[in-house]
Amino acid sequence: MAFNIFKKIFGSRNERMLKQYRKVTETINALEAEFEALTDAEIQQKTTDFKQALAEGKTLDDLLPEAFAVVREAGKRVFGMRHYDVQMIGGMALHDGRIAEMRTGEGKTLVATLPVYLNALKGEGVHVITVNDYLAKRDSEWMGQLFEFLGLSTGVILSGQSQQEKQIAYAKDITYGTNNEFGFDYLRDNMAIYSAERVMRGQHYAVIDEVDSILIDEARTPLIISGPAEDKSELYRKINPLVAHLEQGEEDKETKTSTGDFTIDEKAKQIYLTDEGHAKVEEMMAEVGLLEEGDSLYDAAHIGLMIHVNAALRANLLFEKDRDYIVEDDQVVIIDEFTGRKMEGRRWSEGLHQAVEAKEGVQIQQESQTFASITFQNYFRQYEKLSGMTGTADTEAGEFLSTYNLEVVVIPPNKTPERVDLPDLVYLDMEGKFNAIVQDIRETHKTQQPVLVGTASIEMSELLSRFLTEAKVPHNVLNAKQHEREAFIIANAGLPGAVTIATNMAGRGTDIVLGGNLEMEIAELENPSEEKIKEVTEAWKARHEAVLGFGGLKVIGSERHESRRIDNQLRGRSGRQGDVGTTRFYLSLDDDLMRRFASEKVKSMMKRLGMTSNEAIEHGMVTKSIERAQKQVERMHQDERANLLKFDDISNQQRKVVYQQRNELMEGDDVSEVIDSLREQVVEQIVGMYIPKGSLEEQWDLLGLVKAINEELGAELAIEEWLKEDNSLYEEKLVEKIIAELANLYQEKMSVVDPTTRHHFEKEVLLRTIDRQWREHLSEMDYLRRGIHLRGYAQKDPFQEYRRESSEMFHNFLQEVTFETVKVLSLVQIEGSQDVADFDEQTEKERPHNLEANHPAAQGIGQSADETSEEESDAESTFRREAPKVGRNDPCPCGSGKKYKQCCGKLS
C-alpha cells in the first residue's frame, strides 16, 4: 500500500530514469543546429578533441551530450538517418551499463552506435555482440561506415578466421562478433603458450544485441573447447611387454639401498626404478625403437616417456584384475574400492587406464578431453561494463539484476503502436487447431493483408506448409541455416498478400516493413537513375498505404512457447513504428505447454459440453491462465540456471586464479624466482615426511629422506655427514641447506645454456605442466559434478559437499603442478641449447591440435529441438557425444549400482 502511494507521488524507477534521460536529450537537441553548421572535417575533428579531453581528465559522462550529438549528425550525413529522441535515451541506458528494452523496429542497431562511439574513445576496445556471423558481418560493414567517417576503426571476428585475422580485428577500436566466438577466443587465449598467440585485448565494454537470448536462453550450457586426447595406443602396447623383463628388488632397511630393477611402495601405490632398472628400460626401449641408441629417459626430448613407463609399471604390478577393475565387453571398468560397485564411465588419469587396457589386450580408447570451459554468465561478468538491448527483457528483469547486475530500462516507442492483440483461441486437439489456422490464413490472404505465422519447431512449420500447399496458398518458409536468405524473406514479408512461416523470430536483424523493404529493393537495382529510384519509391509508398488499409501485418502464433519473451518477440513484428496490425495465438490441449498445465479434466469437460474439434474457447481468463503457466516454467528454468551458476562459480574462482597466474608467467621473461619457490615447497614437503615437525632425532628417517630426494629430484646428498659435521642443523636449517644445495646443483646444470634459453625452457615446462594438470583437474571436477547430487540421499547438502571436495581437488592440483615442474626440471639432462630445441619440438608435437569449440544447444527456451544457430551448425563447432548414450535399463554411470532409469535418469 505504502509502495503504491510512493510510486504515485514519485513515479516508478523506470519513469524516474526516463525523466533523467529526457533532460540530457534536451541538451543534445540544443546542440543540433550548431553541429549542422559544421563541415565534415570539423565534425571529424571532434573525435580527436574528445580523446584529448579524456587525456586531460574529463570523463565519458562529461562528453556524452556532445558525443551523442556528433554521432547523430554523422548518421544524417552517412546514412541519411537521424536518431530519434527515444534512440538517444536507449543509447544513454546502454552507456550506463543497463539493458534497453526497445520494441521491434525501433532501430536498435543504430542505437548501439551512440554508446559504442563514446566508449571507443578510451581506446581500450569495444565489443558489439550479435547472435550470428551474418549479422556481425553485416552490422560491422554497415555501421562501420559511420565509425570510419568519425575516425574510428571497425573489425569483425567470424568462426574459421585465422589467428592473425582475429588479432587485427581485436586491435580495432570496435569489434563485432558472436557471443560464442568471443567466449571461445577468451578460452583459446588462456590456452596459449606464447603471448604472441593471444588475440584479445581484454574485456572492457560490451553491447549485447538480443541480450535475453544470449544471457538467458543460451546460458544453460557452457562453452567447451575439447579435442581427442593424443592417440598413443601404439606407445602403450610397446611399453607394456617390457615390464615382464624387470625384476623386483628388495630394500635394505638399514642402508636404504635397493637390489633388482624396481621397488614397490604399496602404501603410496608407487613404483621406483633403480639405477639398474633405468639402464635396462632404456636398453629395451632402444630395441623396440622408442629411444635412439645411447639416449636417456632423462633427455629433454624424452622426459615425457617416463610418465608412460611409470603408468605401465603401476598397471602391471599394483592394479589387479577383479579387484581394482574388471574386463567387460572389451572394456576396462573400474571397481570402487569402498563399495565394490562398477564405476561405469570413469577412467583413471595420467595414462594409467590406457596402460591397464594395454595390459589386458583390449582396445585402447582414444578419449575426448575438455581443455577449457566457461559459462556465458561467468564470461560476460568479466566485462568492466556490460550492456544489452532487446525487444523483450522486462519479463526476466529479476534474473538480469541478480545474475549480471544489469537493470532493465523499458524505452517507450517512437510512435504509439496501434496493434490489436486478440485473445487466444483454444481447441480440443491439433487437428482442429490447424484447420482453424489454415482457414484464417486463407481468408486473410484473399484480403491481401500480409500474414506472419510463428511455429515452435521446424517440423510444425513443414506440416503447416503442406496444409497451405494443399489449400493452394502461396507462402515462404524460413530456413534457419541461411541467414542471408532469411533476411530477404523477412524484408519482403510485408508485401500485399505475403504469407511467411517462421520458427523463431528473435535476432533476424531485419524489420518487416509494410509494402516491402524499400532500401533492399533499391539496392538490387543496377546503376539506377534518379528517375528510377523515384519511380520505385512512389510504387513502394502506394503499396505501403495499401497494406495499412488492409489492416497491417497479421501475426498468427501456432502455439505458445515456454517463455513469454519468445511469444512477445513474435508479436512485436506487427505494429512497427506506430503501424496498425493484429496478433492471435491458436492453441490446442495437445500442445506441450497445455498438456503439462491443463489436465485431462479440462479436455473431458470440453467434450461433456459437446465441443467438437473445430470449436474453440476464447476468453481473457484462458489467456491469463496460460501466462501463469509460462511464468511457472520460466521460474523453473531460472532456478535451474541459478543452480548451475552456483556450482560453476566455484569452478570460476579456480579458473580465475589459474588464468591470472598463467598470464603473469607468460608475460614475464624470467620465472627463476617462481621455480626457486616451487623447489622450496617440494623440499619442505619431502623433508616433512621423514622428519616430522617437533620430532626427536631418533625419530628421523634420514636414509628414507636421502633416497626420496635422489628418486624425486635426482640429487645424491650426504645429509648424515652434514649432521655429523654441524650440530646446529636441525629441521629449518637442514631444510635451508638442502634447498641451497639443490639450487647450486641446478644452477650448475643450467650453466651450459645462455640465460635467455634457460628462462624460455623453464617457462615452457611450467606452462605446459599447468595445462596438463588443469585438463586432468577439469575432468575430475566434471566427474564430481555429475554424481554430487547423490549425496542428497545421505542427508548431505550436495553444494556444500561439492565446495569442500573441489577445494581439496584444487589444492591437489596445485601440489601436482609444483611437484611435476620441479621433478622434470631436476631430472632433465641439459647439455646445450640443442636439447632445449629438441624439447620444444617434442612438446609442440604433443600439443593438442584439431580442437573442437562446442556449445551444446540449450533446449526448451526459444529454440526447437531440431533448430540450432549457425554457430552450432558449423563443422568446427559440432557437438559430439563424449561417451556412449546410456540406455534406460543400463547401469547408472555414477556407480550407484542402480539402473539408469531408477537413478540419474530419474533425477534428470
GROMACS .gro file of N, CA and C in nm, residues 606-724:
model
  357
  606MET      N    1  -1.459  -3.015  -2.181
  606MET     CA    2  -1.494  -2.959  -2.312
  606MET      C    3  -1.578  -3.058  -2.393
  607LYS      N    4  -1.543  -3.187  -2.380
  607LYS     CA    5  -1.619  -3.290  -2.454
  607LYS      C    6  -1.761  -3.303  -2.398
  608ARG      N    7  -1.773  -3.295  -2.261
  608ARG     CA    8  -1.905  -3.305  -2.200
  608ARG      C    9  -1.995  -3.189  -2.241
  609LEU      N   10  -1.932  -3.073  -2.265
  609LEU     CA   11  -2.009  -2.956  -2.308
  609LEU      C   12  -2.049  -2.967  -2.455
  610GLY      N   13  -2.004  -3.076  -2.519
  610GLY     CA   14  -2.044  -3.101  -2.657
  610GLY      C   15  -1.957  -3.029  -2.759
  611MET      N   16  -1.837  -2.983  -2.715
  611MET     CA   17  -1.749  -2.913  -2.808
  611MET      C   18  -1.684  -3.012  -2.903
  612THR      N   19  -1.669  -2.972  -3.029
  612THR     CA   20  -1.605  -3.057  -3.130
  612THR      C   21  -1.466  -3.002  -3.161
  613SER      N   22  -1.392  -3.073  -3.247
  613SER     CA   23  -1.255  -3.034  -3.283
  613SER      C   24  -1.250  -2.895  -3.343
  614ASN      N   25  -1.355  -2.854  -3.412
  614ASN     CA   26  -1.350  -2.726  -3.483
  614ASN      C   27  -1.407  -2.609  -3.403
  615GLU      N   28  -1.439  -2.633  -3.273
  615GLU     CA   29  -1.487  -2.525  -3.188
  615GLU      C   30  -1.376  -2.484  -3.091
  616ALA      N   31  -1.378  -2.357  -3.050
  616ALA     CA   32  -1.270  -2.306  -2.967
  616ALA      C   33  -1.323  -2.230  -2.847
  617ILE      N   34  -1.239  -2.227  -2.740
  617ILE     CA   35  -1.266  -2.141  -2.624
  617ILE      C   36  -1.193  -2.010  -2.647
  618GLU      N   37  -1.262  -1.899  -2.629
  618GLU     CA   38  -1.197  -1.768  -2.642
  618GLU      C   39  -1.237  -1.683  -2.522
  619HIS      N   40  -1.142  -1.660  -2.430
  619HIS     CA   41  -1.173  -1.580  -2.313
  619HIS      C   42  -1.042  -1.525  -2.254
  620GLY      N   43  -1.048  -1.405  -2.203
  620GLY     CA   44  -0.930  -1.343  -2.142
  620GLY      C   45  -0.875  -1.423  -2.026
  621MET      N   46  -0.962  -1.492  -1.952
  621MET     CA   47  -0.917  -1.573  -1.839
  621MET      C   48  -0.829  -1.688  -1.886
  622VAL      N   49  -0.862  -1.744  -2.003
  622VAL     CA   50  -0.780  -1.853  -2.058
  622VAL      C   51  -0.640  -1.802  -2.089
  623THR      N   52  -0.633  -1.685  -2.152
  623THR     CA   53  -0.503  -1.624  -2.187
  623THR      C   54  -0.421  -1.599  -2.060
  624LYS      N   55  -0.487  -1.549  -1.955
  624LYS     CA   56  -0.414  -1.520  -1.830
  624LYS      C   57  -0.365  -1.649  -1.763
  625SER      N   58  -0.446  -1.754  -1.769
  625SER     CA   59  -0.403  -1.880  -1.707
  625SER      C   60  -0.283  -1.939  -1.782
  626ILE      N   61  -0.280  -1.921  -1.914
  626ILE     CA   62  -0.167  -1.969  -1.993
  626ILE      C   63  -0.041  -1.890  -1.956
  627GLU      N   64  -0.054  -1.760  -1.937
  627GLU     CA   65   0.060  -1.678  -1.896
  627GLU      C   66   0.111  -1.719  -1.759
  628ARG      N   67   0.019  -1.758  -1.670
  628ARG     CA   68   0.062  -1.806  -1.538
  628ARG      C   69   0.144  -1.935  -1.553
  629ALA      N   70   0.100  -2.022  -1.645
  629ALA     CA   71   0.175  -2.146  -1.670
  629ALA      C   72   0.314  -2.114  -1.723
  630GLN      N   73   0.321  -2.014  -1.814
  630GLN     CA   74   0.451  -1.974  -1.869
  630GLN      C   75   0.543  -1.920  -1.759
  631LYS      N   76   0.487  -1.839  -1.668
  631LYS     CA   77   0.566  -1.785  -1.558
  631LYS      C   78   0.622  -1.897  -1.472
  632GLN      N   79   0.541  -2.001  -1.453
  632GLN     CA   80   0.583  -2.116  -1.374
  632GLN      C   81   0.704  -2.185  -1.439
  633VAL      N   82   0.697  -2.204  -1.571
  633VAL     CA   83   0.807  -2.266  -1.644
  633VAL      C   84   0.930  -2.176  -1.639
  634GLU      N   85   0.910  -2.045  -1.656
  634GLU     CA   86   1.021  -1.950  -1.652
  634GLU      C   87   1.092  -1.956  -1.517
  635ARG      N   88   1.014  -1.962  -1.408
  635ARG     CA   89   1.075  -1.970  -1.274
  635ARG      C   90   1.155  -2.099  -1.259
  636MET      N   91   1.100  -2.208  -1.316
  636MET     CA   92   1.169  -2.336  -1.308
  636MET      C   93   1.305  -2.330  -1.379
  637HIS      N   94   1.304  -2.271  -1.500
  637HIS     CA   95   1.429  -2.259  -1.575
  637HIS      C   96   1.525  -2.161  -1.506
  638GLN      N   97   1.471  -2.056  -1.446
  638GLN     CA   98   1.556  -1.962  -1.376
  638GLN      C   99   1.625  -2.029  -1.257
  639ASP      N  100   1.550  -2.111  -1.184
  639ASP     CA  101   1.609  -2.184  -1.071
  639ASP      C  102   1.718  -2.279  -1.119
  640GLU      N  103   1.691  -2.342  -1.235
  640GLU     CA  104   1.790  -2.434  -1.293
  640GLU      C  105   1.919  -2.360  -1.328
  641ARG      N  106   1.904  -2.243  -1.393
  641ARG     CA  107   2.023  -2.164  -1.428
  641ARG      C  108   2.095  -2.114  -1.304
  642ALA      N  109   2.020  -2.073  -1.203
  642ALA     CA  110   2.082  -2.023  -1.079
  642ALA      C  111   2.160  -2.134  -1.010
  643ASN      N  112   2.105  -2.256  -1.013
  643ASN     CA  113   2.173  -2.369  -0.950
  643ASN      C  114   2.302  -2.404  -1.025
  644LEU      N  115   2.293  -2.404  -1.159
  644LEU     CA  116   2.413  -2.429  -1.240
  644LEU      C  117   2.519  -2.325  -1.213
  645LEU      N  118   2.476  -2.200  -1.204
  645LEU     CA  119   2.570  -2.091  -1.182
  645LEU      C  120   2.636  -2.102  -1.045
  646LYS      N  121   2.559  -2.145  -0.946
  646LYS     CA  122   2.612  -2.159  -0.810
  646LYS      C  123   2.729  -2.257  -0.808
  647PHE      N  124   2.712  -2.368  -0.880
  647PHE     CA  125   2.819  -2.467  -0.888
  647PHE      C  126   2.934  -2.415  -0.973
  648ASP      N  127   2.902  -2.351  -1.085
  648ASP     CA  128   3.007  -2.304  -1.175
  648ASP      C  129   3.088  -2.190  -1.114
  649ASP      N  130   3.029  -2.116  -1.022
  649ASP     CA  131   3.102  -2.007  -0.957
  649ASP      C  132   3.226  -2.061  -0.884
  650ILE      N  133   3.213  -2.182  -0.830
  650ILE     CA  134   3.329  -2.243  -0.761
  650ILE      C  135   3.439  -2.271  -0.862
  651SER      N  136   3.401  -2.332  -0.975
  651SER     CA  137   3.498  -2.357  -1.082
  651SER      C  138   3.556  -2.226  -1.133
  652ASN      N  139   3.472  -2.124  -1.140
  652ASN     CA  140   3.516  -1.996  -1.193
  652ASN      C  141   3.621  -1.931  -1.105
  653GLN      N  142   3.607  -1.945  -0.973
  653GLN     CA  143   3.709  -1.891  -0.882
  653GLN      C  144   3.843  -1.957  -0.908
  654GLN      N  145   3.841  -2.088  -0.927
  654GLN     CA  146   3.964  -2.161  -0.956
  654GLN      C  147   4.019  -2.120  -1.093
  655ARG      N  148   3.928  -2.106  -1.192
  655ARG     CA  149   3.969  -2.067  -1.327
  655ARG      C  150   4.039  -1.931  -1.325
  656LYS      N  151   3.982  -1.837  -1.251
  656LYS     CA  152   4.041  -1.703  -1.243
  656LYS      C  153   4.183  -1.708  -1.187
  657VAL      N  154   4.200  -1.787  -1.081
  657VAL     CA  155   4.334  -1.797  -1.019
  657VAL      C  156   4.434  -1.855  -1.119
  658VAL      N  157   4.395  -1.964  -1.184
  658VAL     CA  158   4.486  -2.031  -1.278
  658VAL      C  159   4.518  -1.940  -1.396
  659TYR      N  160   4.415  -1.880  -1.457
  659TYR     CA  161   4.437  -1.795  -1.574
  659TYR      C  162   4.520  -1.671  -1.540
  660GLN      N  163   4.494  -1.612  -1.423
  660GLN     CA  164   4.570  -1.494  -1.385
  660GLN      C  165   4.717  -1.528  -1.364
  661GLN      N  166   4.743  -1.637  -1.288
  661GLN     CA  167   4.882  -1.678  -1.264
  661GLN      C  168   4.950  -1.716  -1.395
  662ARG      N  169   4.875  -1.785  -1.479
  662ARG     CA  170   4.930  -1.830  -1.606
  662ARG      C  171   4.969  -1.712  -1.695
  663ASN      N  172   4.882  -1.611  -1.701
  663ASN     CA  173   4.911  -1.492  -1.783
  663ASN      C  174   5.030  -1.414  -1.729
  664GLU      N  175   5.041  -1.406  -1.596
  664GLU     CA  176   5.156  -1.337  -1.538
  664GLU      C  177   5.286  -1.409  -1.572
  665LEU      N  178   5.282  -1.543  -1.567
  665LEU     CA  179   5.400  -1.622  -1.602
  665LEU      C  180   5.435  -1.603  -1.750
  666MET      N  181   5.332  -1.602  -1.835
  666MET     CA  182   5.353  -1.589  -1.979
  666MET      C  183   5.413  -1.453  -2.014
  667GLU      N  184   5.365  -1.348  -1.945
  667GLU     CA  185   5.413  -1.213  -1.974
  667GLU      C  186   5.557  -1.192  -1.924
  668GLY      N  187   5.595  -1.264  -1.819
  668GLY     CA  188   5.729  -1.245  -1.762
  668GLY      C  189   5.836  -1.311  -1.847
  669ASP      N  190   5.956  -1.253  -1.844
  669ASP     CA  191   6.068  -1.311  -1.919
  669ASP      C  192   6.145  -1.412  -1.835
  670ASP      N  193   6.146  -1.389  -1.703
  670ASP     CA  194   6.227  -1.471  -1.614
  670ASP      C  195   6.138  -1.529  -1.504
  671VAL      N  196   6.126  -1.664  -1.499
  671VAL     CA  197   6.045  -1.728  -1.396
  671VAL      C  198   6.132  -1.800  -1.294
  672SER      N  199   6.260  -1.761  -1.286
  672SER     CA  200   6.354  -1.830  -1.196
  672SER      C  201   6.308  -1.823  -1.051
  673GLU      N  202   6.256  -1.707  -1.010
  673GLU     CA  203   6.210  -1.693  -0.871
  673GLU      C  204   6.094  -1.787  -0.842
  674VAL      N  205   6.006  -1.803  -0.939
  674VAL     CA  206   5.892  -1.896  -0.922
  674VAL      C  207   5.944  -2.038  -0.908
  675ILE      N  208   6.040  -2.077  -0.993
  675ILE     CA  209   6.097  -2.212  -0.987
  675ILE      C  210   6.164  -2.235  -0.853
  676ASP      N  211   6.239  -2.135  -0.804
  676ASP     CA  212   6.304  -2.147  -0.673
  676ASP      C  213   6.202  -2.165  -0.562
  677SER      N  214   6.092  -2.091  -0.571
  677SER     CA  215   5.987  -2.101  -0.470
  677SER      C  216   5.922  -2.239  -0.472
  678LEU      N  217   5.895  -2.291  -0.594
  678LEU     CA  218   5.836  -2.425  -0.605
  678LEU      C  219   5.930  -2.531  -0.550
  679ARG      N  220   6.060  -2.515  -0.576
  679ARG     CA  221   6.158  -2.612  -0.525
  679ARG      C  222   6.158  -2.612  -0.372
  680GLU      N  223   6.149  -2.494  -0.313
  680GLU     CA  224   6.144  -2.484  -0.167
  680GLU      C  225   6.022  -2.558  -0.112
  681GLN      N  226   5.907  -2.542  -0.178
  681GLN     CA  227   5.784  -2.609  -0.132
  681GLN      C  228   5.800  -2.760  -0.139
  682VAL      N  229   5.859  -2.809  -0.248
  682VAL     CA  230   5.877  -2.953  -0.264
  682VAL      C  231   5.971  -3.008  -0.157
  683VAL      N  232   6.081  -2.939  -0.134
  683VAL     CA  233   6.178  -2.985  -0.033
  683VAL      C  234   6.113  -2.987   0.105
  684GLU      N  235   6.042  -2.883   0.139
  684GLU     CA  236   5.975  -2.877   0.270
  684GLU      C  237   5.878  -2.994   0.288
  685GLN      N  238   5.805  -3.030   0.181
  685GLN     CA  239   5.710  -3.140   0.193
  685GLN      C  240   5.781  -3.274   0.204
  686ILE      N  241   5.888  -3.293   0.125
  686ILE     CA  242   5.961  -3.420   0.132
  686ILE      C  243   6.027  -3.435   0.268
  687VAL      N  244   6.090  -3.330   0.317
  687VAL     CA  245   6.156  -3.335   0.448
  687VAL      C  246   6.053  -3.361   0.557
  688GLY      N  247   5.935  -3.298   0.546
  688GLY     CA  248   5.831  -3.317   0.647
  688GLY      C  249   5.783  -3.460   0.658
  689MET      N  250   5.795  -3.537   0.549
  689MET     CA  251   5.752  -3.678   0.551
  689MET      C  252   5.848  -3.765   0.632
  690TYR      N  253   5.976  -3.726   0.635
  690TYR     CA  254   6.076  -3.810   0.700
  690TYR      C  255   6.130  -3.749   0.830
  691ILE      N  256   6.110  -3.620   0.844
  691ILE     CA  257   6.148  -3.552   0.970
  691ILE      C  258   6.026  -3.473   1.016
  692PRO      N  259   5.932  -3.538   1.086
  692PRO     CA  260   5.811  -3.467   1.130
  692PRO      C  261   5.845  -3.350   1.220
  693LYS      N  262   5.765  -3.245   1.212
  693LYS     CA  263   5.791  -3.126   1.294
  693LYS      C  264   5.782  -3.161   1.443
  694GLY      N  265   5.876  -3.108   1.519
  694GLY     CA  266   5.876  -3.129   1.664
  694GLY      C  267   5.919  -3.268   1.706
  695SER      N  268   5.971  -3.349   1.612
  695SER     CA  269   6.010  -3.486   1.647
  695SER      C  270   6.153  -3.490   1.702
  696LEU      N  271   6.185  -3.600   1.773
  696LEU     CA  272   6.321  -3.621   1.824
  696LEU      C  273   6.409  -3.678   1.713
  697GLU      N  274   6.542  -3.661   1.731
  697GLU     CA  275   6.635  -3.706   1.627
  697GLU      C  276   6.625  -3.856   1.603
  698GLU      N  277   6.589  -3.930   1.712
  698GLU     CA  278   6.577  -4.075   1.698
  698GLU      C  279   6.463  -4.114   1.605
  699GLN      N  280   6.367  -4.021   1.588
  699GLN     CA  281   6.250  -4.049   1.503
  699GLN      C  282   6.273  -4.012   1.357
  700TRP      N  283   6.388  -3.957   1.327
  700TRP     CA  284   6.415  -3.913   1.190
  700TRP      C  285   6.450  -4.033   1.101
  701ASP      N  286   6.402  -4.031   0.980
  701ASP     CA  287   6.434  -4.135   0.882
  701ASP      C  288   6.524  -4.072   0.776
  702LEU      N  289   6.653  -4.060   0.811
  702LEU     CA  290   6.746  -3.991   0.722
  702LEU      C  291   6.772  -4.068   0.594
  703LEU      N  292   6.784  -4.202   0.606
  703LEU     CA  293   6.809  -4.282   0.486
  703LEU      C  294   6.691  -4.272   0.389
  704GLY      N  295   6.569  -4.274   0.446
  704GLY     CA  296   6.449  -4.257   0.362
  704GLY      C  297   6.447  -4.120   0.294
  705LEU      N  298   6.491  -4.016   0.366
  705LEU     CA  299   6.495  -3.880   0.310
  705LEU      C  300   6.596  -3.872   0.196
  706VAL      N  301   6.714  -3.931   0.218
  706VAL     CA  302   6.817  -3.929   0.114
  706VAL      C  303   6.768  -4.001  -0.012
  707LYS      N  304   6.703  -4.117   0.010
  707LYS     CA  305   6.653  -4.194  -0.105
  707LYS      C  306   6.543  -4.116  -0.180
  708ALA      N  307   6.452  -4.054  -0.105
  708ALA     CA  308   6.340  -3.980  -0.168
  708ALA      C  309   6.393  -3.863  -0.250
  709ILE      N  310   6.490  -3.790  -0.197
  709ILE     CA  311   6.547  -3.676  -0.272
  709ILE      C  312   6.618  -3.725  -0.397
  710ASN      N  313   6.684  -3.840  -0.387
  710ASN     CA  314   6.753  -3.896  -0.502
  710ASN      C  315   6.653  -3.939  -0.610
  711GLU      N  316   6.544  -4.007  -0.569
  711GLU     CA  317   6.447  -4.058  -0.667
  711GLU      C  318   6.359  -3.948  -0.725
  712GLU      N  319   6.319  -3.852  -0.641
  712GLU     CA  320   6.227  -3.748  -0.687
  712GLU      C  321   6.300  -3.631  -0.754
  713LEU      N  322   6.421  -3.601  -0.705
  713LEU     CA  323   6.489  -3.481  -0.755
  713LEU      C  324   6.625  -3.511  -0.817
  714GLY      N  325   6.664  -3.637  -0.821
  714GLY     CA  326   6.786  -3.676  -0.891
  714GLY      C  327   6.915  -3.624  -0.829
  715ALA      N  328   6.916  -3.602  -0.697
  715ALA     CA  329   7.036  -3.550  -0.631
  715ALA      C  330   7.077  -3.643  -0.518
  716GLU      N  331   7.209  -3.675  -0.510
  716GLU     CA  332   7.262  -3.757  -0.401
  716GLU      C  333   7.325  -3.664  -0.299
  717LEU      N  334   7.261  -3.652  -0.183
  717LEU     CA  335   7.308  -3.559  -0.080
  717LEU      C  336   7.357  -3.638   0.042
  718ALA      N  337   7.470  -3.597   0.094
  718ALA     CA  338   7.529  -3.665   0.212
  718ALA      C  339   7.474  -3.600   0.338
  719ILE      N  340   7.347  -3.616   0.363
  719ILE     CA  341   7.281  -3.546   0.475
  719ILE      C  342   7.333  -3.595   0.609
  720GLU      N  343   7.361  -3.728   0.625
  720GLU     CA  344   7.413  -3.781   0.753
  720GLU      C  345   7.547  -3.718   0.785
  721GLU      N  346   7.632  -3.702   0.685
  721GLU     CA  347   7.763  -3.640   0.710
  721GLU      C  348   7.749  -3.494   0.748
  722TRP      N  349   7.651  -3.426   0.687
  722TRP     CA  350   7.628  -3.284   0.723
  722TRP      C  351   7.596  -3.272   0.872
  723LEU      N  352   7.509  -3.363   0.919
  723LEU     CA  353   7.466  -3.355   1.058
  723LEU      C  354   7.581  -3.387   1.155
  724LYS      N  355   7.668  -3.477   1.112
  724LYS     CA  356   7.784  -3.510   1.197
  724LYS      C  357   7.878  -3.391   1.207
   0.00000   0.00000   0.00000
